[in-house]
mmCIF file of C-alpha atoms in Angstrom:
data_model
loop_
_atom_site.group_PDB
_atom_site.id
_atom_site.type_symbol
_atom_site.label_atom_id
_atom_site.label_comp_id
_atom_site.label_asym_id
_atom_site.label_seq_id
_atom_site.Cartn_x
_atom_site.Cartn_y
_atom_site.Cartn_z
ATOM 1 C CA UNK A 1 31.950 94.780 -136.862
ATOM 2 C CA UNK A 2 34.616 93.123 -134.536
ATOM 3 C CA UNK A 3 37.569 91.836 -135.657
ATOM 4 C CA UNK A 4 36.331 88.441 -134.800
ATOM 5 C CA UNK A 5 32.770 88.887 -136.254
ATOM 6 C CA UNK A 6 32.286 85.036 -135.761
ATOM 7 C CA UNK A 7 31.808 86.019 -132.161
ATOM 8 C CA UNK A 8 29.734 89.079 -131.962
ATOM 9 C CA UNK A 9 25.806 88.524 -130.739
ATOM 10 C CA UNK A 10 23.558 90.789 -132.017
ATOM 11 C CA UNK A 11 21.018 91.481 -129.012
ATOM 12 C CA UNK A 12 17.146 91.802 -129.315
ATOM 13 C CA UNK A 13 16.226 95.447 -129.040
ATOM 14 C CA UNK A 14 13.764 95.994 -125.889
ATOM 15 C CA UNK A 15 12.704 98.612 -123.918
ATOM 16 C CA UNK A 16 14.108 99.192 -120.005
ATOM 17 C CA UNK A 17 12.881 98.291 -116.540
ATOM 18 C CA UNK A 18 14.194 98.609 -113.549
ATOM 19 C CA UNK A 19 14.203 95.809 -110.447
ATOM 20 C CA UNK A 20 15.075 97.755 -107.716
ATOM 21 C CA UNK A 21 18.741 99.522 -108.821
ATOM 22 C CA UNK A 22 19.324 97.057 -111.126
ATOM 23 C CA UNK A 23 17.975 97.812 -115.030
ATOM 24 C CA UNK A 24 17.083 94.811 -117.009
ATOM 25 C CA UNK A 25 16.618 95.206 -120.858
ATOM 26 C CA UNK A 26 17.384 98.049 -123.250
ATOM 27 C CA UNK A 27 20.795 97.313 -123.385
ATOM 28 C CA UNK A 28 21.733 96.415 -120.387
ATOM 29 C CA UNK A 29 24.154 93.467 -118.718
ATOM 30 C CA UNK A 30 22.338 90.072 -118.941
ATOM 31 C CA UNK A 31 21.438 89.562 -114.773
ATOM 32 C CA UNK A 32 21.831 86.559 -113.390
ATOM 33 C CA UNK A 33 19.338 85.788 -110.953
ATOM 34 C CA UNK A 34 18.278 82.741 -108.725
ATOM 35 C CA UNK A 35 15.958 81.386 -106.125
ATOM 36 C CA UNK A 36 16.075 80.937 -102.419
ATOM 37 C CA UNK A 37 14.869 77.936 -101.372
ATOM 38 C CA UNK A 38 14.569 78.065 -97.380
ATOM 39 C CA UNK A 39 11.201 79.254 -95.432
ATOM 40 C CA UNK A 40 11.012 82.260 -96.306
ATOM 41 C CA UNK A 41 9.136 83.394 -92.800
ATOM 42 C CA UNK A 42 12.607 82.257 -91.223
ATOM 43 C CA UNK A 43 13.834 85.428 -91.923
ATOM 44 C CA UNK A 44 17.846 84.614 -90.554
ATOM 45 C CA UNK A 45 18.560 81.119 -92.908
ATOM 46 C CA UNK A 46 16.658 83.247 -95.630
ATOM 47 C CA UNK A 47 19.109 86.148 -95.630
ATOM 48 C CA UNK A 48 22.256 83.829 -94.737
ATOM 49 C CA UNK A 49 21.420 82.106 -97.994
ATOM 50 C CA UNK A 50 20.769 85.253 -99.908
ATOM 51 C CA UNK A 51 24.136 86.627 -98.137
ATOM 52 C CA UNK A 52 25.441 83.200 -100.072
ATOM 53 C CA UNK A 53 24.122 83.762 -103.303
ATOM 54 C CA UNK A 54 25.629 88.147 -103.193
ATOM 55 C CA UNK A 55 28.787 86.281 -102.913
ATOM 56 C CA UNK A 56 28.180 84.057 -105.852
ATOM 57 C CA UNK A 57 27.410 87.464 -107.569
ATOM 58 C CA UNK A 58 23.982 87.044 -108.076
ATOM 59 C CA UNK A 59 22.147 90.229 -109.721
ATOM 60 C CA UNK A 60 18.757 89.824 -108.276
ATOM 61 C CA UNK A 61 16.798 87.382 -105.916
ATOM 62 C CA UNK A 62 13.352 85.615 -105.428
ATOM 63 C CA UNK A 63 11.825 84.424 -102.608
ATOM 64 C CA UNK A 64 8.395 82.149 -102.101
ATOM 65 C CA UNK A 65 5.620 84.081 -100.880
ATOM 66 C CA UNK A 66 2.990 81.173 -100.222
ATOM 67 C CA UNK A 67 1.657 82.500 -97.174
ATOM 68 C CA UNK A 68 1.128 85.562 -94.593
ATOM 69 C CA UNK A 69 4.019 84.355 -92.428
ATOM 70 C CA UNK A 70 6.346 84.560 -95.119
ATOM 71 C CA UNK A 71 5.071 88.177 -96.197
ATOM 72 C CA UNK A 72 5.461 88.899 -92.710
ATOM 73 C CA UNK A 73 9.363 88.173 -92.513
ATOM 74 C CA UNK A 74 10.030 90.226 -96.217
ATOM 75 C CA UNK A 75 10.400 93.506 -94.816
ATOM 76 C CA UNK A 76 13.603 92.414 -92.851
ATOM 77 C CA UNK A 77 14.995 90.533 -95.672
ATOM 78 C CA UNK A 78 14.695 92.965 -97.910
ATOM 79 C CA UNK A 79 16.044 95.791 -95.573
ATOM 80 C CA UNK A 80 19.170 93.426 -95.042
ATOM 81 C CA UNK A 81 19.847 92.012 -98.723
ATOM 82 C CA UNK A 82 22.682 94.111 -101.373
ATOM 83 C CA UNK A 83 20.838 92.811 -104.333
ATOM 84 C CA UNK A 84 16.834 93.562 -105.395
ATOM 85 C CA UNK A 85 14.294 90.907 -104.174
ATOM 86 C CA UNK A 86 11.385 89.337 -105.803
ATOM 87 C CA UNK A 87 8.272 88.033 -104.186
ATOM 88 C CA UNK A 88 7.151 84.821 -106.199
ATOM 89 C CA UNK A 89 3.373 84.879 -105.588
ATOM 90 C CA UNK A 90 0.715 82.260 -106.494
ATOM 91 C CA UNK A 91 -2.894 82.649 -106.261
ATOM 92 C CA UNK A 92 -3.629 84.658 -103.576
ATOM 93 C CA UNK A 93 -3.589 88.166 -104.465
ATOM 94 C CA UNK A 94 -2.913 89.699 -100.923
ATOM 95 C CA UNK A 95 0.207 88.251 -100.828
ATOM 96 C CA UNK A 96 1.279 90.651 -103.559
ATOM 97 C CA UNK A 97 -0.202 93.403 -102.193
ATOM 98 C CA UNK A 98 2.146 92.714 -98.312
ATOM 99 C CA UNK A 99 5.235 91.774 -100.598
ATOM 100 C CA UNK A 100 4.479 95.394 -102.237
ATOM 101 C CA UNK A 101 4.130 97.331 -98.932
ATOM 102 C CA UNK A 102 7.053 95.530 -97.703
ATOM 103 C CA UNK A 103 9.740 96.549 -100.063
ATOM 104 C CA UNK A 104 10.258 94.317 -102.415
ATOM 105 C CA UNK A 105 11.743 95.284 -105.759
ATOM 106 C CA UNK A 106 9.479 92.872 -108.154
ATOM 107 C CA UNK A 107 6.599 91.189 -107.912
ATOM 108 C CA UNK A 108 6.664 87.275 -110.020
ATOM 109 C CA UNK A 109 2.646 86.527 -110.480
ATOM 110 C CA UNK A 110 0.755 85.205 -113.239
ATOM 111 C CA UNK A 111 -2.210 87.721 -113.509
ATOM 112 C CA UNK A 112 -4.478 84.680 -114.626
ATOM 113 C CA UNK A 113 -4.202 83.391 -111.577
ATOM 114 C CA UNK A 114 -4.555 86.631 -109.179
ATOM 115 C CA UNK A 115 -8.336 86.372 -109.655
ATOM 116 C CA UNK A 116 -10.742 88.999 -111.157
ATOM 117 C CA UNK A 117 -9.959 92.344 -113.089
ATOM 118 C CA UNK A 118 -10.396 94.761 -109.569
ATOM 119 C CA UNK A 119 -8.124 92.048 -107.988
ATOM 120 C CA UNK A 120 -5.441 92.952 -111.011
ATOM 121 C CA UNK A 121 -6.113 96.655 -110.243
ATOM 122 C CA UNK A 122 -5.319 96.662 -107.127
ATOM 123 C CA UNK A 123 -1.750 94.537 -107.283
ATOM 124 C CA UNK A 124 -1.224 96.748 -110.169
ATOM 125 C CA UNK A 125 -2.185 100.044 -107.916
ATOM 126 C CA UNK A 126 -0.202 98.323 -105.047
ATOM 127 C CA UNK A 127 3.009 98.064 -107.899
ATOM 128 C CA UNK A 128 2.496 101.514 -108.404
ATOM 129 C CA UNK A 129 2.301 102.844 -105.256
ATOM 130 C CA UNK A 130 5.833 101.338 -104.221
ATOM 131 C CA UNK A 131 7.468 101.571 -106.922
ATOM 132 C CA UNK A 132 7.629 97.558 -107.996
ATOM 133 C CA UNK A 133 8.083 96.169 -111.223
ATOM 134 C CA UNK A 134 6.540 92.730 -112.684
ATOM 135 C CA UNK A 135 7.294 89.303 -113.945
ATOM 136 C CA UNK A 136 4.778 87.725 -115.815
ATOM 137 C CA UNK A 137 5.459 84.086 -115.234
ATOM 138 C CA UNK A 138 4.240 81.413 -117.763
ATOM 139 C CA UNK A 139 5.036 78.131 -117.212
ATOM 140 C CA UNK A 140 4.377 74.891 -119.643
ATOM 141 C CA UNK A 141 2.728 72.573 -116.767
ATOM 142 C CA UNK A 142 -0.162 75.314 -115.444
ATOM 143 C CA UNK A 143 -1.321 76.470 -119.093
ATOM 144 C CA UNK A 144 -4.742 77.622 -118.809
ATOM 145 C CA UNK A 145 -6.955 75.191 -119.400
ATOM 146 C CA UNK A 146 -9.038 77.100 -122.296
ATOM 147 C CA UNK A 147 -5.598 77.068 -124.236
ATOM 148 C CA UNK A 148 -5.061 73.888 -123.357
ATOM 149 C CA UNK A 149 -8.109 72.868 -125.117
ATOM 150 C CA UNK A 150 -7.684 75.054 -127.925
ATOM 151 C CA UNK A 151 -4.019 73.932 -128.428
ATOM 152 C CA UNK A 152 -4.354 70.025 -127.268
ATOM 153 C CA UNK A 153 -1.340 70.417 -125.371
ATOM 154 C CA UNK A 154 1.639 72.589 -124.004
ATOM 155 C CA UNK A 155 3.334 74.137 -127.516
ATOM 156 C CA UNK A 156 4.981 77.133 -128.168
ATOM 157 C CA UNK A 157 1.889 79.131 -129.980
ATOM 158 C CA UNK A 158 0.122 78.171 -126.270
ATOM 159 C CA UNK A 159 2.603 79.503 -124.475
ATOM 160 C CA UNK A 160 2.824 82.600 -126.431
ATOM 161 C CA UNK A 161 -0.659 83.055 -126.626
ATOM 162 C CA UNK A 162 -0.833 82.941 -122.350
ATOM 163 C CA UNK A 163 2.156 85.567 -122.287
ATOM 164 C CA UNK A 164 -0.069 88.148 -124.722
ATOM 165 C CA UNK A 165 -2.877 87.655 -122.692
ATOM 166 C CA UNK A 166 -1.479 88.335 -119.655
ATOM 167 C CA UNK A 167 0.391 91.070 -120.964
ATOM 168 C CA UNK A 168 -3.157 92.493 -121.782
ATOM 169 C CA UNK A 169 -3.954 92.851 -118.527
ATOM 170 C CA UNK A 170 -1.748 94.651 -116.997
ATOM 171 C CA UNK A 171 -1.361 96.913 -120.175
ATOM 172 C CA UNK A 172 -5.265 97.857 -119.652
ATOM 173 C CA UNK A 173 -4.243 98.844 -116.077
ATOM 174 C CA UNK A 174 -1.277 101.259 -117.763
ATOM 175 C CA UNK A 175 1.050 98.951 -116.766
ATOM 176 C CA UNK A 176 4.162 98.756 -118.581
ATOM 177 C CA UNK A 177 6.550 98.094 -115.976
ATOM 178 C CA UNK A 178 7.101 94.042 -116.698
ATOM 179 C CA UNK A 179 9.402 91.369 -117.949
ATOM 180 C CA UNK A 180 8.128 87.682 -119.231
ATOM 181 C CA UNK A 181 8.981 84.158 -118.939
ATOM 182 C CA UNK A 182 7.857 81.551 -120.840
ATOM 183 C CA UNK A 183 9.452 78.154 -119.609
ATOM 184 C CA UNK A 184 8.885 74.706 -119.629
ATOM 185 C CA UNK A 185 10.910 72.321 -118.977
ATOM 186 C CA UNK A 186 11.219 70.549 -122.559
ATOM 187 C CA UNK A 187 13.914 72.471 -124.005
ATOM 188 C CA UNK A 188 12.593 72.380 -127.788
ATOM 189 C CA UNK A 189 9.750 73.947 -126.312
ATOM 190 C CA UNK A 190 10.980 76.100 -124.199
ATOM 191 C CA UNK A 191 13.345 78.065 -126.915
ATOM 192 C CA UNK A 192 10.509 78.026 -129.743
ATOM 193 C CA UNK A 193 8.084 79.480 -127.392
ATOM 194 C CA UNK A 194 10.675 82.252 -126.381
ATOM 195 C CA UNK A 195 11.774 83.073 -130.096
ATOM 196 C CA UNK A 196 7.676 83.606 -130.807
ATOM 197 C CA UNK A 197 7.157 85.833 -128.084
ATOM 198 C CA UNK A 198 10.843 87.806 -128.896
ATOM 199 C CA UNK A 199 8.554 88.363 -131.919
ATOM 200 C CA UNK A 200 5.838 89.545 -130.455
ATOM 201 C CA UNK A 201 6.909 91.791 -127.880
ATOM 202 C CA UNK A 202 9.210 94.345 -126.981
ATOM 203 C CA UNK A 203 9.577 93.792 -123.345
ATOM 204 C CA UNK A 204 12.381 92.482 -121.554
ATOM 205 C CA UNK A 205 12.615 88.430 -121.260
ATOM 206 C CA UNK A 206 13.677 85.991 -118.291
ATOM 207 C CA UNK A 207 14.829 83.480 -119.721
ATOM 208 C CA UNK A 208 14.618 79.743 -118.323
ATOM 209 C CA UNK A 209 14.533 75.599 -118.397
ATOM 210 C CA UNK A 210 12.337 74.954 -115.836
ATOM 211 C CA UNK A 211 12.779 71.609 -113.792
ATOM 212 C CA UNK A 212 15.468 71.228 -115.638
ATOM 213 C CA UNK A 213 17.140 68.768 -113.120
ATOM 214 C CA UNK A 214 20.444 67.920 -110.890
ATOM 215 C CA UNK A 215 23.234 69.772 -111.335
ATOM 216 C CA UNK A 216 24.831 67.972 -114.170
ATOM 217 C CA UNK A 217 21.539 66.945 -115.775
ATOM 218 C CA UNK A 218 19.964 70.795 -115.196
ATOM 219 C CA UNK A 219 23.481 72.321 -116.187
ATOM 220 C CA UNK A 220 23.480 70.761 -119.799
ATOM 221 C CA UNK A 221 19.612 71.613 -120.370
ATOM 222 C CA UNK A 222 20.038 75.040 -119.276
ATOM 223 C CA UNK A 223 22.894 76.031 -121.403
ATOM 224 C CA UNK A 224 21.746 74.253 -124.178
ATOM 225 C CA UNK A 225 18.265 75.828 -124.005
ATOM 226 C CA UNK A 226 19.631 79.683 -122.444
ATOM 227 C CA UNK A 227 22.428 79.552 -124.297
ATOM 228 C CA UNK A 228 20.724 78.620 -127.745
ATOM 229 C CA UNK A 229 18.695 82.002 -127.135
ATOM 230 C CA UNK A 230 21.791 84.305 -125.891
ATOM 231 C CA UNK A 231 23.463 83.068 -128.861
ATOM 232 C CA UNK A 232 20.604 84.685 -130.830
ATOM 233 C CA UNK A 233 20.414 87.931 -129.169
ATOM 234 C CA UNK A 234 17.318 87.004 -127.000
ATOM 235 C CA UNK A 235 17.073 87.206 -122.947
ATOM 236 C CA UNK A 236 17.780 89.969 -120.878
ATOM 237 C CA UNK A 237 18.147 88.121 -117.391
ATOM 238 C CA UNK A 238 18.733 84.356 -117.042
ATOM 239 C CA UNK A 239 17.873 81.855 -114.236
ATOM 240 C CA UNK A 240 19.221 78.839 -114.166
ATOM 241 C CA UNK A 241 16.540 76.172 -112.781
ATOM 242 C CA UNK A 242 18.591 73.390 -110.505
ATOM 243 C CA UNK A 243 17.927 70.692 -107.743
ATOM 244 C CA UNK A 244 21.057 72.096 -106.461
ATOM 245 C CA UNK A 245 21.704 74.763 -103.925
ATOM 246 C CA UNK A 246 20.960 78.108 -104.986
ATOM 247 C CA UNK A 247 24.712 79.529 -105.498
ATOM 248 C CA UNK A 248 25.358 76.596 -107.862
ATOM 249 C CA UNK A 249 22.442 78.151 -110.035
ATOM 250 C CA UNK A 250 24.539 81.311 -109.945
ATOM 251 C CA UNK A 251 27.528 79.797 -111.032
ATOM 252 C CA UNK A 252 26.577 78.175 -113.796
ATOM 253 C CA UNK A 253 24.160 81.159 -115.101
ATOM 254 C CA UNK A 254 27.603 82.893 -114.960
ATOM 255 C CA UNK A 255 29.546 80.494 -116.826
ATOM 256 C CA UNK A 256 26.776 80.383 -119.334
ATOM 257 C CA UNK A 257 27.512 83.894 -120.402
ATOM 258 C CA UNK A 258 31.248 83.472 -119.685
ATOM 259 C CA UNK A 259 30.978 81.007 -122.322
ATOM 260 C CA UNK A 260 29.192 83.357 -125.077
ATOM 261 C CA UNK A 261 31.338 86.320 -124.386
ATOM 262 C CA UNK A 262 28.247 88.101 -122.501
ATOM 263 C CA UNK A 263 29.530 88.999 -119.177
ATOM 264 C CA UNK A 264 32.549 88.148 -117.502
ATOM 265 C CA UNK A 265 32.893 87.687 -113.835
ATOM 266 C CA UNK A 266 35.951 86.006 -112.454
ATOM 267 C CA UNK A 267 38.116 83.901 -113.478
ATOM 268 C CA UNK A 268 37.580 80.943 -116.936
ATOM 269 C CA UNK A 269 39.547 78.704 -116.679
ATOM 270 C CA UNK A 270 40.670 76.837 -119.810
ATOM 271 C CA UNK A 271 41.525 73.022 -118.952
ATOM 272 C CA UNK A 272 42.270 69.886 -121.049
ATOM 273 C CA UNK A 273 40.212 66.687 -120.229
ATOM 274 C CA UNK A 274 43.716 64.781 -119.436
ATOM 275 C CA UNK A 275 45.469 61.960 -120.385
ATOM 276 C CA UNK A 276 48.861 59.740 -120.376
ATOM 277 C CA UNK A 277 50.973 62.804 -121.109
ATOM 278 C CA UNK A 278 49.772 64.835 -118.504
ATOM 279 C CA UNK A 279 52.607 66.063 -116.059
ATOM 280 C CA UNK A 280 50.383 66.415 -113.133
ATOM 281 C CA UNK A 281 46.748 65.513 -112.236
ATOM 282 C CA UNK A 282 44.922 68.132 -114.307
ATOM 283 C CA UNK A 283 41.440 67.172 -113.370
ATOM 284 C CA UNK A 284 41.822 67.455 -109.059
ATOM 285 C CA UNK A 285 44.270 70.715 -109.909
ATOM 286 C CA UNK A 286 41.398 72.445 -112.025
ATOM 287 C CA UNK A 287 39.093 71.280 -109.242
ATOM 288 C CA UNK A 288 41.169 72.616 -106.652
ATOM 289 C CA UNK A 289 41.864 76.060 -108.180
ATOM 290 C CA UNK A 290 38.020 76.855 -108.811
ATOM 291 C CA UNK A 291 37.020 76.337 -105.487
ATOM 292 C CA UNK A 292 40.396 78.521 -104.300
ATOM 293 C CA UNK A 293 39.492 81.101 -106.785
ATOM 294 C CA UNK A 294 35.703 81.677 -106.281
ATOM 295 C CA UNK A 295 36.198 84.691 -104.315
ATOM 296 C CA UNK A 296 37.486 86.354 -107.710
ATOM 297 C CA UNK A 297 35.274 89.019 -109.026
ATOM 298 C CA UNK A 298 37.507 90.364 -111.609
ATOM 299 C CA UNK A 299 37.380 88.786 -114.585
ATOM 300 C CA UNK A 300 40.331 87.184 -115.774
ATOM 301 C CA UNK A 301 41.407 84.146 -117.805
ATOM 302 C CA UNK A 302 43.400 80.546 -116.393
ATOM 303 C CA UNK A 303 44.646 78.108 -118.769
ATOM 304 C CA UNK A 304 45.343 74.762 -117.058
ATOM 305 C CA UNK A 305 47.092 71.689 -119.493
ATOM 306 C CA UNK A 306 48.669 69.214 -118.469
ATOM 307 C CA UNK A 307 51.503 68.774 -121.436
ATOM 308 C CA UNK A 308 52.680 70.666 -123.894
ATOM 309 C CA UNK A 309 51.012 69.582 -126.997
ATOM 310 C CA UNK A 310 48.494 72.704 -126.363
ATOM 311 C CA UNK A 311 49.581 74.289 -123.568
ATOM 312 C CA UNK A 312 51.842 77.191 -124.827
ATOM 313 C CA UNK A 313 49.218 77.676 -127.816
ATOM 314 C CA UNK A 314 45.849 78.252 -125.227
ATOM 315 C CA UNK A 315 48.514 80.243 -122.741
ATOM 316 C CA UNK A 316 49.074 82.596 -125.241
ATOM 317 C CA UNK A 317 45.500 83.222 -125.396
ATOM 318 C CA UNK A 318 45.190 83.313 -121.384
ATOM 319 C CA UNK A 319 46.475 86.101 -118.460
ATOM 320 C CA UNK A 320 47.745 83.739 -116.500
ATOM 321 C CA UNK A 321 48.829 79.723 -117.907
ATOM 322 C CA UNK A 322 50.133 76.374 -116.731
ATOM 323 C CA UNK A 323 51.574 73.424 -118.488
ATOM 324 C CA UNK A 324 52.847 70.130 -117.701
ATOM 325 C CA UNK A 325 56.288 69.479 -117.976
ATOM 326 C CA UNK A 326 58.472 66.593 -116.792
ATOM 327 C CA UNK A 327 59.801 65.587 -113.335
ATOM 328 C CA UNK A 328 57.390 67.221 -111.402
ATOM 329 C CA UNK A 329 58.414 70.709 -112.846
ATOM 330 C CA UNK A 330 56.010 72.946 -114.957
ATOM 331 C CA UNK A 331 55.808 75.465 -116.585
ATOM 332 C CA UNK A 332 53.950 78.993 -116.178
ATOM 333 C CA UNK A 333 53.087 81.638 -118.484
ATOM 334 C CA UNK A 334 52.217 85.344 -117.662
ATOM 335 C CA UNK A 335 50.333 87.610 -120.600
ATOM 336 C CA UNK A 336 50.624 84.622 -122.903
ATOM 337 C CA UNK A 337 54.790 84.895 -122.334
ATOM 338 C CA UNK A 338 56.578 82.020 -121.174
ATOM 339 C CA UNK A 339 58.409 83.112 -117.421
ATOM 340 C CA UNK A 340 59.141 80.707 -115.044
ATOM 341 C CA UNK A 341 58.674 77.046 -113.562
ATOM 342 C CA UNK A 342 57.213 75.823 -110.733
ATOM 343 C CA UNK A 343 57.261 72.108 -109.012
ATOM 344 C CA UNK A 344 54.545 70.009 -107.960
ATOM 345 C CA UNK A 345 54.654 70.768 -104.379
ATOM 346 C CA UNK A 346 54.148 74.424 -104.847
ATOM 347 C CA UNK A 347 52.398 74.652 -107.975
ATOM 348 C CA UNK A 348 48.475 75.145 -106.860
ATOM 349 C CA UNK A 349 49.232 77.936 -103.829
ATOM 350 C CA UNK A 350 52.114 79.700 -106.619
ATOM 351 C CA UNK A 351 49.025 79.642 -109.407
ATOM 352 C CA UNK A 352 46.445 81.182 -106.831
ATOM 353 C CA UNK A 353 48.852 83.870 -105.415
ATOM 354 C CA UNK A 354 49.458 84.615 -109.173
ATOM 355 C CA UNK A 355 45.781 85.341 -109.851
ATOM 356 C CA UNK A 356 44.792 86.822 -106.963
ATOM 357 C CA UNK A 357 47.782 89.508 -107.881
ATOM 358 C CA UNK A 358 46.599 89.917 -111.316
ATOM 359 C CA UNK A 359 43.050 90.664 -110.208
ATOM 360 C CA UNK A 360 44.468 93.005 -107.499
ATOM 361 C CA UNK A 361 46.559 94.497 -110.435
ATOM 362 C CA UNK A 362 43.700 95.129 -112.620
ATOM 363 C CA UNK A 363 41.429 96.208 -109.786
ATOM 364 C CA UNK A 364 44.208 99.146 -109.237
ATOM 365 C CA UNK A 365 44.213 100.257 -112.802
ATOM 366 C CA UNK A 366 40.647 100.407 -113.365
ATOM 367 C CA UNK A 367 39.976 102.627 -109.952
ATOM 368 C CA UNK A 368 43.163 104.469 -111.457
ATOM 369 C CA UNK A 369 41.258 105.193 -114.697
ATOM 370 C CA UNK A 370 38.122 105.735 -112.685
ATOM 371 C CA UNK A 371 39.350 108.379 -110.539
ATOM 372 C CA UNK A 372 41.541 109.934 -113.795
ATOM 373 C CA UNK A 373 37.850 110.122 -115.298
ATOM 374 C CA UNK A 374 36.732 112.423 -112.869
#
């Protein structure tokens, strides 16, 4: 136990897969993964955006697969992404089968929908044959309509139920090689149906809010309904669902698991809301420095207040801190130390060259220890 057992998740057990190079359950790092949402058989605003969402850090990637064009254009997007790809397929089965031959790391389908058992066989034989793992994808609005009869409507024993089933059929094809989803876009739903099947099975689980809106809107759903689950020690790769661009999805899966202690990847920033005794503008600042500081990979820790009634206490807790002071000079903190002031003018460019050295300092240690390792 930590010394801050308060804070320690105890994760799900579940057996490993791989997605490309990247391992997803058993104990590995929660992935963060998103969606691109150009055509997919424009091969050059495809990979730009993927080339977008690397920088983001994204773990994995899906692309659309609705049609022979866009199975057409994977091979060259796959050849020229960093991170694994996944072909989202509906319905057609041959669409799995060219996604397969063409490199990609992980099929999504929903074996219910592929068409009949030989159909399964052969995108399970075409899995197989190149090396592709699965998602089994079940989603709240396209329940099967038998369990949709049986159940009345979308609930989390229907959900469940269309996860086992699907799981059936790719286990009858020795098949093992999968992770499930169960979303909806009700988050109630959503996490009850995901506890069941963390019940159930012992695969890895993607966990989601589907449609789960704008960025604000989406944002609060997601990490109520993701982060309600983490919390528990269920999920093994997260997507956050967004009518937003694609490396905003990435960003907020990020700070999702920033916020639970998961994964860390560059830089949280603590920041008061502001008010009357604020010495500068604390909201534009901490708007400022986390679009300077994207580019961070190295996780690290910025406390931004704007007076001193909490400053000194959260930059104690922080690598780098800033408070408010008066006439336009502030104070900044280094390893939770008070060190030395800084005015208004300067104060944003001094607090980025200050992190930006800290992450280069840490960067040097840790290949330091690396290469003392070997």
């Amino acid at each position: 136990m930590s010394i801050r057992p308060w804070r320690d998740i105890q994760r799900r057990p579940s057996r490993q897969i791989m997605v490309g190079n990247v391992a997803v359950g058993g104990g590995a790092p929660v992935t963060v993964q998103t969606m691109t949402n150009t055509p997919t058989e424009d091969a050059k605003a495809t990979i730009d955006q993927i080339r977008r969402c690397e920088d983001a850090g994204a773990d994995i990637i899906r692309v659309s697969c609705p049609d022979e064009a866009s199975t057409a254009a994977l091979r060259q997007i796959v050849r020229a992404a960093k991170v694994p790809i996944v072909a989202d397929i509906h319905f057609h089965y041959k669409r799995a089968l060219e996604a397969a031959d063409a490199g990609v790391a992980c099929l999504r389908i929903n074996p219910g929908n592929i068409g009949s058992a030989e159909r399964v066989a052969e995108v399970v034989r075409a899995a197989k044959a190149n090396g592709c793992s699965m998602r089994i994808g079940v989603n709240a609005g396209s329940l099967e309509k038998d369990l949709l009869e049986k159940y009345g409507e979308p609930c989390p024993e229907a959900l469940v139920e269309s996860a086992l089933d699907h799981i059936k059929l790719l286990q009858d094809h020795d098949f093992h090689e999968y992770k499930v989803a169960v979303k909806a876009s009700d988050v109630f739903l959503a996490v009850s149906a995901y506890m069941g099947l963390a019940e159930a099975v012992d695969c890895p689980l993607h966990l989601g809010i589907t449609e789960a809106g704008g960025l604000i809107g989406g944002t609060v759903k997601s990490a109520i309904g993701i982060g309600n689950l983490l919390w528990a020690g269920i999920g093994d790769t997260i997507r956050v669902s967004l009518s937003a661009e694609p490396e905003e999805e990435v960003r907020v899966g990020f700070e999702i698991l920033k916020a639970l202690g998961i994964r860390n990847r560059g830089v949280r920033v603590v920041s008061c809301p502001s008010c009357a005794r604020q010495g500068f503008d604390v909201i534009r600042t901490v708007q400022t420095l986390e679009e300077r500081l994207q580019h961070i990979r190295v996780p690290l820790s910025l406390s931004v207040l704007g007076c001193v009634v909490n400053g000194p206490g959260e930059a104690r807790e922080t690598d780098i801190g800033l408070t408010g002071g008066g006439a336009g000079k502030h104070m900044v903190y280094l390893s939770g130390v008070t060190d030395h002031t800084v005015q208004d003018a300067d104060m944003v460019d001094h607090i980025v060259r200050l992190v930006e050295a800290k992450a280069a300092e840490i960067e040097a240690a840790e290949a330091a220890q690396a290469q003392a390792a070997e």
